[in-house]
PDB file of C-alpha atoms in Angstrom:
ATOM      1  CA  MET A  28     -16.404  23.251 -10.580  1.00 39.00           C
ATOM      2  CA  PHE A  29     -15.245  20.057  -8.835  1.00 40.00           C
ATOM      3  CA  THR A  30     -12.072  20.785  -6.886  1.00 46.00           C
ATOM      4  CA  HIS A  31     -12.016  18.031  -4.244  1.00 51.00           C
ATOM      5  CA  ARG A  32      -9.034  15.763  -4.803  1.00 56.00           C
ATOM      6  CA  GLN A  33      -9.468  12.200  -3.684  1.00 57.00           C
ATOM      7  CA  LEU A  34      -6.803  11.337  -1.096  1.00 59.00           C
ATOM      8  CA  VAL A  35      -7.852   7.705  -0.587  1.00 65.00           C
ATOM      9  CA  ARG A  36      -8.063   5.497  -3.642  1.00 67.00           C
ATOM     10  CA  PRO A  37      -8.571   1.800  -4.204  1.00 70.00           C
ATOM     11  CA  SER A  38      -5.723  -0.157  -5.732  1.00 70.00           C
ATOM     12  CA  ARG A  39      -5.710  -3.779  -6.777  1.00 70.00           C
ATOM     13  CA  LEU A  40      -2.822  -6.147  -6.270  1.00 68.00           C
ATOM     14  CA  GLY A  41      -3.742  -9.437  -7.916  1.00 68.00           C
ATOM     15  CA  ALA A  42      -6.928 -10.670  -6.267  1.00 71.00           C
ATOM     16  CA  ARG A  43      -6.493  -8.312  -3.298  1.00 73.00           C
ATOM     17  CA  MET A  44      -7.994  -4.851  -2.998  1.00 70.00           C
ATOM     18  CA  HIS A  45      -6.288  -2.163  -0.925  1.00 70.00           C
ATOM     19  CA  LEU A  46      -7.051   1.447  -0.119  1.00 68.00           C
ATOM     20  CA  ARG A  47      -4.060   3.736  -0.471  1.00 68.00           C
ATOM     21  CA  ARG A  48      -3.690   7.241   0.852  1.00 67.00           C
ATOM     22  CA  ARG A  49      -2.245   9.581  -1.767  1.00 68.00           C
ATOM     23  CA  GLY A  50      -1.234  13.166  -2.055  1.00 65.00           C
ATOM     24  CA  ARG A  51      -0.274  15.584   0.669  1.00 63.00           C
ATOM     25  CA  ARG A  52      -0.625  13.437   3.761  1.00 59.00           C
ATOM     26  CA  GLY A  53      -0.134  14.933   7.149  1.00 61.00           C
ATOM     27  CA  GLN A  54      -0.553  18.568   6.176  1.00 76.00           C
ATOM     28  CA  ASP A  55      -4.075  18.561   7.572  1.00 82.00           C
ATOM     29  CA  PRO A  56      -4.697  15.496   9.756  1.00 84.00           C
ATOM     30  CA  VAL A  57      -8.389  16.350  10.173  1.00 88.00           C
ATOM     31  CA  GLU A  58      -8.868  16.469   6.386  1.00 84.00           C
ATOM     32  CA  ASP A  59      -7.017  13.130   6.126  1.00 83.00           C
ATOM     33  CA  LEU A  60      -9.448  11.714   8.682  1.00 85.00           C
ATOM     34  CA  ARG A  61     -12.447  13.167   6.836  1.00 87.00           C
ATOM     35  CA  GLU A  62     -11.299  11.624   3.534  1.00 85.00           C
ATOM     36  CA  CYS A  63     -10.714   8.222   5.121  1.00 84.00           C
ATOM     37  CA  CYS A  64     -14.196   8.391   6.647  1.00 89.00           C
ATOM     38  CA  ARG A  65     -15.681   9.096   3.200  1.00 88.00           C
ATOM     39  CA  ALA A  66     -13.846   6.100   1.746  1.00 86.00           C
ATOM     40  CA  SER A  67     -14.962   3.876   4.626  1.00 89.00           C
ATOM     41  CA  THR A  68     -18.590   4.892   4.141  1.00 91.00           C
ATOM     42  CA  ALA A  69     -18.353   4.179   0.406  1.00 89.00           C
ATOM     43  CA  ALA A  70     -16.842   0.738   1.102  1.00 89.00           C
ATOM     44  CA  ASP A  71     -19.603  -0.045   3.639  1.00 93.00           C
ATOM     45  CA  LYS A  72     -22.258   0.974   1.107  1.00 94.00           C
ATOM     46  CA  ALA A  73     -20.713  -1.265  -1.564  1.00 93.00           C
ATOM     47  CA  LEU A  74     -20.521  -4.139   0.930  1.00 94.00           C
ATOM     48  CA  GLY A  75     -24.186  -3.658   1.839  1.00 95.00           C
ATOM     49  CA  GLU A  76     -25.196  -3.731  -1.818  1.00 96.00           C
ATOM     50  CA  ALA A  77     -23.152  -6.895  -2.399  1.00 96.00           C
ATOM     51  CA  ILE A  78     -24.746  -8.570   0.627  1.00 96.00           C
ATOM     52  CA  GLN A  79     -28.228  -7.595  -0.576  1.00 97.00           C
ATOM     53  CA  GLY A  80     -27.413  -9.134  -3.958  1.00 97.00           C
ATOM     54  CA  ALA A  81     -26.153 -12.345  -2.339  1.00 97.00           C
ATOM     55  CA  VAL A  82     -29.285 -12.603  -0.171  1.00 97.00           C
ATOM     56  CA  ALA A  83     -31.529 -11.955  -3.190  1.00 98.00           C
ATOM     57  CA  ALA A  84     -29.693 -14.729  -5.056  1.00 98.00           C
ATOM     58  CA  GLY A  85     -30.458 -17.140  -2.211  1.00 97.00           C
ATOM     59  CA  THR A  86     -27.024 -17.280  -0.554  1.00 96.00           C
ATOM     60  CA  PRO A  87     -27.434 -18.553   3.021  1.00 94.00           C
ATOM     61  CA  TRP A  88     -26.352 -16.295   5.888  1.00 94.00           C
ATOM     62  CA  ARG A  89     -23.863 -18.941   6.986  1.00 92.00           C
ATOM     63  CA  GLU A  90     -22.055 -18.596   3.632  1.00 93.00           C
ATOM     64  CA  ILE A  91     -22.200 -14.788   3.756  1.00 94.00           C
ATOM     65  CA  GLY A  92     -20.672 -14.888   7.246  1.00 93.00           C
ATOM     66  CA  ARG A  93     -17.959 -17.261   6.033  1.00 92.00           C
ATOM     67  CA  VAL A  94     -17.092 -15.018   3.067  1.00 93.00           C
ATOM     68  CA  LEU A  95     -16.886 -12.019   5.405  1.00 91.00           C
ATOM     69  CA  GLY A  96     -14.598 -13.972   7.702  1.00 89.00           C
ATOM     70  CA  VAL A  97     -17.052 -14.014  10.612  1.00 88.00           C
ATOM     71  CA  ALA A  98     -19.747 -16.238  12.063  1.00 71.00           C
ATOM     72  CA  GLU A  99     -19.608 -19.384   9.969  1.00 66.00           C
ATOM     73  CA  ALA A 100     -22.377 -20.707  12.209  1.00 70.00           C
ATOM     74  CA  ALA A 101     -24.540 -17.614  11.629  1.00 78.00           C
ATOM     75  CA  GLY A 102     -28.168 -18.499  11.192  1.00 85.00           C
ATOM     76  CA  SER A 103     -29.467 -15.024  10.437  1.00 93.00           C
ATOM     77  CA  GLY A 104     -28.524 -11.636   9.118  1.00 94.00           C
ATOM     78  CA  GLN A 105     -28.466 -10.307  12.680  1.00 94.00           C
ATOM     79  CA  ASP A 106     -25.899 -12.966  13.638  1.00 93.00           C
ATOM     80  CA  VAL A 107     -23.662 -11.793  10.781  1.00 93.00           C
ATOM     81  CA  ILE A 108     -24.129  -8.119  11.709  1.00 93.00           C
ATOM     82  CA  ASN A 109     -23.210  -8.826  15.343  1.00 93.00           C
ATOM     83  CA  ALA A 110     -20.143 -10.890  14.410  1.00 92.00           C
ATOM     84  CA  LEU A 111     -18.958  -8.311  11.868  1.00 92.00           C
ATOM     85  CA  ALA A 112     -19.409  -5.497  14.418  1.00 92.00           C
ATOM     86  CA  ARG A 113     -17.316  -7.416  16.997  1.00 91.00           C
ATOM     87  CA  SER A 114     -14.645  -8.055  14.375  1.00 90.00           C
ATOM     88  CA  LYS A 115     -14.542  -4.371  13.365  1.00 92.00           C
ATOM     89  CA  ARG A 116     -14.321  -3.207  16.998  1.00 93.00           C
ATOM     90  CA  ASP A 117     -11.393  -5.556  17.624  1.00 93.00           C
ATOM     91  CA  LEU A 118      -9.640  -4.328  14.471  1.00 90.00           C
ATOM     92  CA  TRP A 119     -10.191  -0.669  15.363  1.00 91.00           C
ATOM     93  CA  ARG A 120      -8.789  -1.202  18.870  1.00 93.00           C
ATOM     94  CA  ARG A 121      -5.648  -2.764  17.389  1.00 93.00           C
ATOM     95  CA  LEU A 122      -5.191  -0.150  14.659  1.00 89.00           C
ATOM     96  CA  TRP A 123      -6.061   2.896  16.728  1.00 89.00           C
ATOM     97  CA  GLY A 124      -4.233   1.794  19.851  1.00 85.00           C
ATOM     98  CA  ALA A 125      -7.416   2.598  21.751  1.00 68.00           C
ATOM     99  CA  GLY A 126      -7.776   0.490  24.830  1.00 61.00           C
ATOM    100  CA  GLY A 127     -10.812   2.338  26.065  1.00 55.00           C
ATOM    101  CA  SER A 128      -9.159   5.535  27.354  1.00 54.00           C
ATOM    102  CA  ASP A 129      -9.920   8.959  25.940  1.00 51.00           C
ATOM    103  CA  ALA A 130      -7.196  11.090  24.390  1.00 47.00           C
TER     104      ALA A 130
END
């Protein structure tokens, strides 16, 4: 019997997609973290599949980088990966308040 209740769900607002946390937030912060990690992994998998489809359709890496908001001058998939990784690290530092020190 499936008893896991999804705490993070996608919601669409016009052309924008958002992930919303639902349910009993804060009662178990580690479970909240685990659920967000599951959602993040699912989003990364979907992004990877979309990128593979774009590459298979002949979309240049420069265009893929532009659509992702990184590396408009990217000449290769590795350039896009590196630029996206830098962008994610910067975002995580801002959102997590992590300036490099351990908690």
